[in-house]
Coordinates of C-alpha atoms in Angstrom, one line a residue:
M1 CA 1.7 94.5 -99.2
V2 CA 4.1 92.9 -97.8
R3 CA 2.5 90.0 -97.2
S4 CA 1.6 89.6 -100.0
I5 CA 5.2 89.9 -101.3
K6 CA 6.0 86.9 -99.5
Y7 CA 2.4 85.0 -101.2
I8 CA 3.4 85.8 -104.6
L9 CA 6.5 84.3 -103.9
L10 CA 5.7 81.6 -102.3
F11 CA 3.3 80.8 -105.1
I12 CA 6.7 80.9 -107.7
M13 CA 8.8 78.3 -105.6
L14 CA 5.6 75.1 -106.3
F15 CA 6.2 75.4 -109.6
V16 CA 10.2 76.3 -109.4
L17 CA 11.2 74.0 -106.9
T18 CA 9.5 70.4 -108.8
G19 CA 11.4 67.8 -107.2
C20 CA 15.6 66.0 -108.4
W21 CA 15.4 67.3 -112.6
N22 CA 18.7 64.6 -112.9
R23 CA 17.1 61.4 -111.1
I24 CA 17.7 57.8 -112.4
E25 CA 15.0 55.6 -110.6
L26 CA 15.8 51.3 -109.9
N27 CA 14.4 49.4 -111.8
E28 CA 16.3 51.8 -114.6
L29 CA 19.9 50.9 -113.5
W30 CA 21.6 47.2 -113.2
V31 CA 23.4 47.3 -110.0
T32 CA 27.3 46.0 -109.1
S33 CA 27.9 44.0 -107.3
A34 CA 31.6 42.6 -108.4
T35 CA 34.2 43.9 -111.3
G36 CA 36.4 41.9 -112.5
V37 CA 39.8 43.1 -114.8
D38 CA 41.1 41.0 -116.7
A39 CA 44.6 42.3 -119.7
T40 CA 44.0 40.7 -123.0
D41 CA 46.4 39.9 -125.3
D42 CA 46.1 42.7 -127.5
G43 CA 46.8 45.2 -125.2
H44 CA 42.6 45.5 -124.8
F45 CA 41.5 45.5 -121.5
L46 CA 38.1 43.2 -120.8
L47 CA 35.7 43.5 -118.5
S48 CA 33.2 42.0 -116.4
Y49 CA 30.5 44.0 -114.1
Q50 CA 28.7 41.3 -111.7
I51 CA 25.0 42.7 -110.9
I52 CA 21.6 42.1 -109.1
V53 CA 18.9 40.3 -110.1
P54 CA 16.7 41.6 -107.6
S55 CA 13.2 39.8 -108.5
A56 CA 15.7 36.3 -108.3
I57 CA 16.1 38.3 -104.1
A58 CA 12.6 39.5 -103.9
L59 CA 11.2 36.3 -104.7
G60 CA 13.5 34.0 -102.2
T61 CA 15.0 32.7 -105.8
G62 CA 18.8 32.3 -106.7
G63 CA 19.6 30.6 -103.1
A64 CA 19.4 27.4 -101.4
S65 CA 15.5 27.5 -102.0
G66 CA 14.4 24.9 -104.0
G67 CA 12.8 26.0 -106.9
A68 CA 15.1 28.1 -107.5
S69 CA 15.3 28.8 -111.9
Q70 CA 17.4 31.9 -111.4
P71 CA 21.1 33.3 -109.7
A72 CA 20.8 36.0 -107.8
S73 CA 23.8 38.2 -110.0
H74 CA 24.8 38.9 -114.2
V75 CA 27.4 38.9 -115.2
F76 CA 27.9 41.5 -118.4
S77 CA 31.7 40.9 -119.6
M78 CA 32.4 43.9 -122.3
K79 CA 36.5 44.3 -123.5
A80 CA 37.3 47.4 -124.5
K81 CA 40.6 49.8 -125.0
T82 CA 39.4 52.0 -121.6
F83 CA 37.9 51.4 -119.1
N84 CA 35.1 53.9 -119.5
Q85 CA 34.7 52.6 -123.2
A86 CA 33.8 49.2 -121.5
L87 CA 31.1 50.5 -120.0
S88 CA 29.9 52.8 -122.9
Y89 CA 29.6 49.4 -124.7
S90 CA 27.7 48.0 -122.3
H91 CA 24.7 49.8 -123.3
M92 CA 25.2 48.1 -126.5
E93 CA 24.4 44.5 -125.2
S94 CA 22.3 45.6 -121.6
S95 CA 18.8 46.7 -121.4
R96 CA 19.9 49.0 -118.5
R97 CA 22.4 51.0 -117.5
I98 CA 25.6 50.0 -115.2
Y99 CA 26.1 51.4 -111.9
L100 CA 28.7 51.6 -109.6
G101 CA 28.3 53.3 -107.1
H102 CA 27.4 50.3 -104.5
N103 CA 30.3 47.8 -106.4
R104 CA 31.7 46.0 -103.2
V105 CA 35.0 44.1 -105.0
I106 CA 37.7 44.3 -107.8
Y107 CA 38.6 40.8 -109.4
I108 CA 42.0 41.8 -111.2
G109 CA 43.4 39.4 -113.1
K110 CA 47.2 38.3 -113.1
K111 CA 48.2 39.5 -116.1
A112 CA 46.7 42.5 -115.7
A113 CA 47.4 43.6 -112.9
E114 CA 52.2 43.0 -114.0
N115 CA 50.6 44.9 -117.0
G116 CA 49.7 47.4 -114.0
L117 CA 47.4 49.0 -112.5
A118 CA 47.6 52.5 -113.2
N119 CA 43.6 52.5 -115.8
L120 CA 41.9 51.3 -113.1
I121 CA 43.8 54.1 -111.0
D122 CA 42.9 56.5 -113.2
F123 CA 39.0 55.9 -113.3
Y124 CA 38.0 55.0 -109.9
I125 CA 39.2 58.6 -109.1
R126 CA 37.7 60.3 -112.3
N127 CA 34.6 58.6 -111.9
T128 CA 32.1 60.2 -109.6
E129 CA 30.1 57.5 -109.1
A130 CA 33.0 55.3 -109.2
R131 CA 33.2 54.9 -105.1
E132 CA 37.6 55.0 -103.5
L133 CA 36.5 52.5 -101.3
V134 CA 35.7 49.2 -103.5
S135 CA 38.6 46.6 -102.0
I136 CA 40.4 45.0 -104.6
V137 CA 41.7 40.9 -104.9
I138 CA 44.1 39.8 -107.2
I139 CA 42.6 36.5 -109.2
D140 CA 45.5 33.8 -109.4
G141 CA 45.2 33.2 -113.2
L142 CA 41.8 35.2 -115.2
A143 CA 39.2 37.7 -112.9
S144 CA 36.3 36.7 -116.0
D145 CA 36.2 33.2 -115.4
M146 CA 36.0 34.3 -110.6
I147 CA 32.9 36.3 -111.3
K148 CA 30.8 34.1 -113.0
K149 CA 31.3 30.9 -110.5
L150 CA 29.0 31.2 -107.3
L151 CA 30.4 30.5 -103.2
P152 CA 26.4 28.5 -101.8
P153 CA 26.4 29.3 -99.5
D154 CA 25.5 33.6 -100.6
K155 CA 23.7 34.3 -102.8
L156 CA 25.7 37.9 -103.9
Q157 CA 29.0 36.5 -104.4
G158 CA 31.2 40.3 -104.2
A159 CA 28.8 41.0 -101.2
A160 CA 30.0 37.2 -99.5
V161 CA 33.4 38.4 -101.0
Y162 CA 33.9 41.6 -99.5
S163 CA 31.9 40.2 -96.6
L164 CA 35.8 37.4 -95.9
I165 CA 37.8 39.3 -96.5
E166 CA 37.2 42.0 -93.9
N167 CA 36.6 38.6 -91.4
E168 CA 39.8 37.6 -91.4
K169 CA 40.9 41.5 -91.7
E170 CA 39.1 41.6 -88.2
L171 CA 39.8 38.3 -87.2
F172 CA 42.7 36.3 -87.9
S173 CA 45.0 39.5 -90.1
V174 CA 46.5 37.9 -92.1
Y175 CA 45.8 40.0 -95.4
P176 CA 44.8 43.6 -95.6
N177 CA 41.3 44.6 -97.0
V178 CA 43.1 47.2 -99.6
R179 CA 41.3 49.6 -100.4
I180 CA 41.2 51.9 -104.5
Y181 CA 42.7 54.8 -101.2
D182 CA 44.8 52.6 -100.0
L183 CA 46.4 51.7 -103.3
V184 CA 46.6 55.8 -104.4
L185 CA 47.9 56.3 -101.2
S186 CA 51.3 53.6 -101.8
M187 CA 51.7 55.0 -105.0
N188 CA 52.6 58.3 -104.0
S189 CA 54.5 57.2 -101.0
D190 CA 57.7 56.9 -101.0
S191 CA 58.5 53.6 -100.9
K192 CA 55.6 53.0 -103.5
S193 CA 54.1 49.3 -103.1
I194 CA 51.5 47.8 -101.4
G195 CA 50.2 44.5 -100.5
I196 CA 47.1 43.1 -101.9
P197 CA 44.9 40.3 -100.9
V198 CA 45.4 36.7 -103.5
A199 CA 42.0 35.0 -104.3
G200 CA 42.0 31.3 -106.2
L201 CA 39.7 28.3 -106.0
I202 CA 40.6 25.3 -103.7
G203 CA 38.8 22.0 -104.0
D204 CA 38.4 20.0 -107.5
K205 CA 39.3 21.6 -109.9
E206 CA 38.5 19.3 -112.8
H207 CA 36.6 21.0 -116.0
K208 CA 33.5 20.1 -114.4
T209 CA 33.6 20.9 -111.2
E210 CA 34.3 24.6 -112.8
Q211 CA 31.2 24.3 -114.6
E212 CA 28.7 23.4 -112.1
A213 CA 30.1 26.0 -110.1
E214 CA 29.0 28.6 -112.1
N215 CA 25.0 26.8 -112.3
L216 CA 22.3 27.6 -109.6
D217 CA 22.5 23.7 -108.7
V218 CA 25.4 24.0 -106.5
F219 CA 22.9 25.6 -104.2
K220 CA 21.5 21.9 -104.3
K221 CA 24.6 20.3 -102.5
T222 CA 26.1 20.3 -98.7
S223 CA 29.4 20.8 -99.8
S224 CA 30.5 22.5 -102.9
P225 CA 33.3 21.0 -104.8
L226 CA 35.7 24.1 -105.3
K227 CA 35.5 27.3 -102.5
F228 CA 36.9 31.1 -102.9
Q229 CA 40.0 31.3 -100.4
L230 CA 42.5 34.0 -100.1
T231 CA 45.3 32.3 -100.1
K232 CA 48.6 34.6 -100.8
L233 CA 49.8 38.6 -101.3
A234 CA 51.1 40.0 -103.8
V235 CA 53.1 42.5 -103.8
I236 CA 52.8 45.5 -106.2
Q237 CA 55.0 48.4 -106.8
N238 CA 54.5 51.9 -108.9
G239 CA 51.5 49.5 -109.7
K240 CA 52.7 47.4 -110.8
L241 CA 53.0 43.3 -109.6
K242 CA 56.7 42.1 -108.9
G243 CA 55.9 38.6 -106.0
F244 CA 53.8 36.7 -104.2
L245 CA 53.9 36.3 -100.2
N246 CA 52.8 33.0 -98.5
E247 CA 50.5 33.1 -95.8
E248 CA 53.4 33.0 -92.8
E249 CA 55.5 36.2 -94.2
S250 CA 52.1 37.9 -95.3
L251 CA 51.4 37.4 -91.2
G252 CA 55.0 38.7 -90.8
V253 CA 54.1 41.6 -93.0
S254 CA 51.2 42.5 -90.4
Y255 CA 52.8 42.4 -87.7
L256 CA 55.3 45.4 -89.0
T257 CA 52.9 47.2 -89.9
N258 CA 51.4 46.8 -86.6
K259 CA 47.3 46.2 -88.7
I260 CA 47.0 42.5 -86.0
K261 CA 43.4 43.4 -84.4
K262 CA 43.2 39.9 -83.5
T263 CA 45.1 36.7 -84.7
E264 CA 46.2 33.2 -83.6
I265 CA 49.6 32.0 -82.4
S266 CA 50.4 28.0 -82.3
Y267 CA 53.1 27.2 -81.3
P268 CA 55.8 24.3 -79.9
C269 CA 56.1 23.3 -76.7
S270 CA 57.9 20.6 -76.3
E271 CA 57.6 16.6 -77.8
Q272 CA 56.5 13.2 -76.9
S273 CA 57.0 9.6 -78.8
G274 CA 58.6 11.6 -81.0
E275 CA 55.4 13.8 -82.1
K276 CA 55.6 17.4 -81.5
M277 CA 53.2 19.2 -80.1
Y278 CA 51.5 23.2 -80.3
S279 CA 49.7 24.9 -78.2
S280 CA 47.2 27.9 -79.1
L281 CA 46.9 31.5 -78.3
K282 CA 44.3 33.8 -79.1
V283 CA 45.5 37.3 -80.2
H284 CA 43.6 39.3 -78.5
S285 CA 44.9 42.7 -79.1
A286 CA 49.4 43.7 -81.1
K287 CA 51.1 46.4 -81.1
T288 CA 53.9 47.3 -83.3
K289 CA 56.0 50.5 -82.7
L290 CA 59.2 51.2 -85.1
K291 CA 62.3 53.2 -84.5
A292 CA 64.6 54.4 -87.6
D293 CA 67.7 54.4 -86.3
K294 CA 70.5 54.6 -88.7
S295 CA 74.1 53.2 -87.8
G296 CA 78.1 53.9 -89.5
D297 CA 75.8 54.1 -93.3
H298 CA 73.3 52.0 -93.2
Y299 CA 69.3 51.9 -91.6
T300 CA 68.2 50.5 -88.6
M301 CA 64.4 50.0 -87.3
H302 CA 63.8 49.1 -84.3
V303 CA 60.8 46.9 -84.1
N304 CA 59.2 46.8 -80.8
V305 CA 55.9 44.3 -80.3
K306 CA 53.9 43.9 -77.8
V307 CA 51.2 40.7 -77.4
D308 CA 48.8 40.8 -75.4
G309 CA 46.2 37.4 -75.4
T310 CA 44.4 34.2 -73.5
L311 CA 45.6 30.8 -73.7
M312 CA 42.7 28.5 -75.5
E313 CA 44.4 25.4 -75.8
L314 CA 48.0 23.5 -73.9
V315 CA 48.4 20.1 -74.7
C316 CA 52.1 19.8 -72.6
P317 CA 51.8 18.3 -69.6
Q318 CA 52.2 22.1 -67.6
D319 CA 50.6 23.7 -65.0
V320 CA 49.4 27.6 -65.2
S321 CA 48.7 27.9 -62.0
D322 CA 53.4 28.4 -61.5
V323 CA 54.2 32.0 -62.2
K324 CA 57.7 30.4 -63.7
T325 CA 55.8 28.3 -66.6
V326 CA 53.6 31.0 -67.3
R327 CA 56.9 33.3 -67.8
N328 CA 58.5 30.0 -70.3
L329 CA 54.9 30.0 -71.4
E330 CA 55.3 34.1 -73.2
A331 CA 59.2 33.5 -74.0
E332 CA 57.9 30.4 -76.1
I333 CA 55.4 32.4 -77.9
S334 CA 57.2 36.0 -78.2
K335 CA 59.5 33.8 -79.6
E336 CA 57.5 32.3 -82.5
V337 CA 56.4 36.1 -82.8
Y338 CA 60.2 37.0 -83.9
R339 CA 60.0 33.8 -85.9
I340 CA 57.2 34.8 -87.8
I341 CA 58.5 38.3 -88.1
T342 CA 61.8 37.5 -89.0
K343 CA 60.5 35.6 -91.8
G344 CA 58.4 37.8 -93.3
W345 CA 60.9 40.6 -93.4
S346 CA 63.8 38.3 -95.2
R347 CA 61.4 37.6 -97.4
L348 CA 60.5 41.8 -98.7
Q349 CA 64.5 41.9 -97.8
S350 CA 65.3 39.3 -101.2
L351 CA 62.2 40.9 -104.3
G352 CA 64.1 44.3 -102.7
I353 CA 60.3 46.0 -102.1
D354 CA 59.3 47.4 -99.0
V355 CA 55.9 47.0 -98.5
V356 CA 55.6 48.2 -95.2
G357 CA 56.9 51.7 -96.2
F358 CA 59.9 51.9 -93.8
A359 CA 61.0 53.9 -96.6
D360 CA 58.5 56.4 -95.1
R361 CA 59.3 56.8 -91.4
I362 CA 63.6 56.8 -92.7
H363 CA 62.5 60.4 -95.2
R364 CA 61.2 61.5 -92.1
K365 CA 63.2 61.3 -89.7
F366 CA 67.2 61.7 -91.8
P367 CA 65.2 64.4 -94.7
E368 CA 68.9 65.2 -95.7
E369 CA 70.5 61.7 -95.6
W370 CA 66.6 60.9 -97.8
K371 CA 67.9 62.8 -100.8
N372 CA 70.4 60.6 -101.3
V373 CA 69.3 57.1 -101.0
K374 CA 65.2 57.6 -102.6
G375 CA 67.1 56.6 -105.8
D376 CA 68.3 53.5 -105.0
W377 CA 66.1 52.8 -102.3
G378 CA 65.5 49.1 -103.3
K379 CA 69.0 48.7 -102.9
E380 CA 69.1 50.4 -99.5
F381 CA 66.4 48.5 -98.3
K382 CA 68.0 45.0 -99.0
K383 CA 70.7 46.1 -96.3
M384 CA 69.0 47.0 -94.0
E385 CA 68.5 46.2 -90.5
L386 CA 65.9 45.3 -88.2
D387 CA 66.6 45.2 -84.6
I388 CA 63.9 43.2 -83.4
Q389 CA 61.8 43.1 -79.7
V390 CA 58.8 41.6 -78.3
N391 CA 57.3 41.2 -75.4
T392 CA 53.5 38.4 -74.7
Q393 CA 51.6 38.1 -72.5
I394 CA 49.0 36.0 -71.2
Q395 CA 46.7 37.5 -70.1
R396 CA 44.0 34.9 -68.8
P397 CA 45.8 31.9 -68.9
G398 CA 41.9 30.0 -68.7
L399 CA 39.6 28.0 -66.4
Q400 CA 41.5 24.7 -66.6
L401 CA 45.4 25.1 -65.0
K402 CA 46.6 21.8 -66.0
H403 CA 47.1 19.7 -68.5
M404 CA 44.7 16.6 -69.5
D405 CA 46.7 13.6 -69.4
R406 CA 45.2 11.2 -72.3

C-alpha cells in the first residue's frame, strides 16, 4: 500500500514540476555590454544601451576580419524622465527585451554627473536584473557619443573598457575600479565622497575622424586616429561631481587609500650635460598604514608607507653592488613617493573634499569629538595635517650592477 502511494505521488510530481515557469530564451533578449547616461537641458535623462549582436560575433564579423558587414554591437538611445521609463521606451524600437544582467560598464556624461547620481544608484539597487558590481566611468563630454565609438582591435567596446579599467588598477594603480556598490558605500560613509575615473578620446578629434570611429572601416587600419584613455579622477561628493585630480594627484590618493597593487616610479638621479636623468623602479607592493591623532584643536593623520620593488632602469653612473649606493637610491625613491602623496593631498585640501575617507577614521577613534566636527567636516579637513613616512626597499637590483656608459 505504501509503495503504491509513493508511485502515485511520483506520477503527480511529473506533471507539477514542468521546469522554469518564467524562463526567457536568449533569442528573446538583447544582452547589454555598456550603458550611457546623459542629462538633457529639460531635466530628463538620455539613456543609451550598447547591445551585443551575437550573429556578428559568431560569423567572425564585426572585427578586423575581411568582409565584415555588421558591427558586434548596436546602440539604442531613449530620452525619458526616469531610468525605468527609458528601459520601457526601448520596447517601442527594439525587437527584443534589453537585458542588463551582463552590463560591464556605465558611462556617465559630465553634465549628468554634475546634476547628481542619486537616480542611477536607486535604479541599480532596486532593479533585480541590474548588478551592483558594474564599473562606472565619467565621460568628459556626452556618454551617448562615447558609447557609439568602436575601439579596435576589440569588437565589444563595453567589455574592452572594463578590461582596461581592471588592468590599469592591477598594473599601474593610478585610477580605481569604482562600482555601483562602492558608490553606494561612499554615499553612506562619513566623508560621503569618492573618486571615479574619467575617460575621453585622445588623438585627432576632427569631425571626420569621430565619424570614422563609428564605422567598421576603422578596423581596416593599423592604428586608429582616436583612442579611449583614462585621463583624470573625478571627485564626487554627495553623489555630485565637484572637481578633478590629474594623473599624479590621483596616484597620491591611491597611496593614501592603500590601493596600490603594482605601479612604476620614475625618479631623478643625476644630470649630465644639463639633461635630467631618470631611473625607474617597478613597485611590487606598497602598503599604507594610517593612524589618526589629535594635536590641539585639529587632527593629524600619520601615514606610513612601505614600498618594495625592483630596479627596471638605471641610467645613472652608479654601482648597485655597493650597499651604500642602494640605500641612497631607496632614499631618492622615498622622496619621490613623498612628493606624489603630498601633491595629491594638497589638491584634496584645496577642494575641501575627503576622497580618502579620513572622516571615518576620525569618527571611529574620536566618537565624542566627531559630533562637533561632522557638520562642518570640509573646513576641518582643510586644517588637517599629514605626517608622512616612506620606507623603500629595493628587493632586486637586477643582473647588471653598473650602468653602461653611453
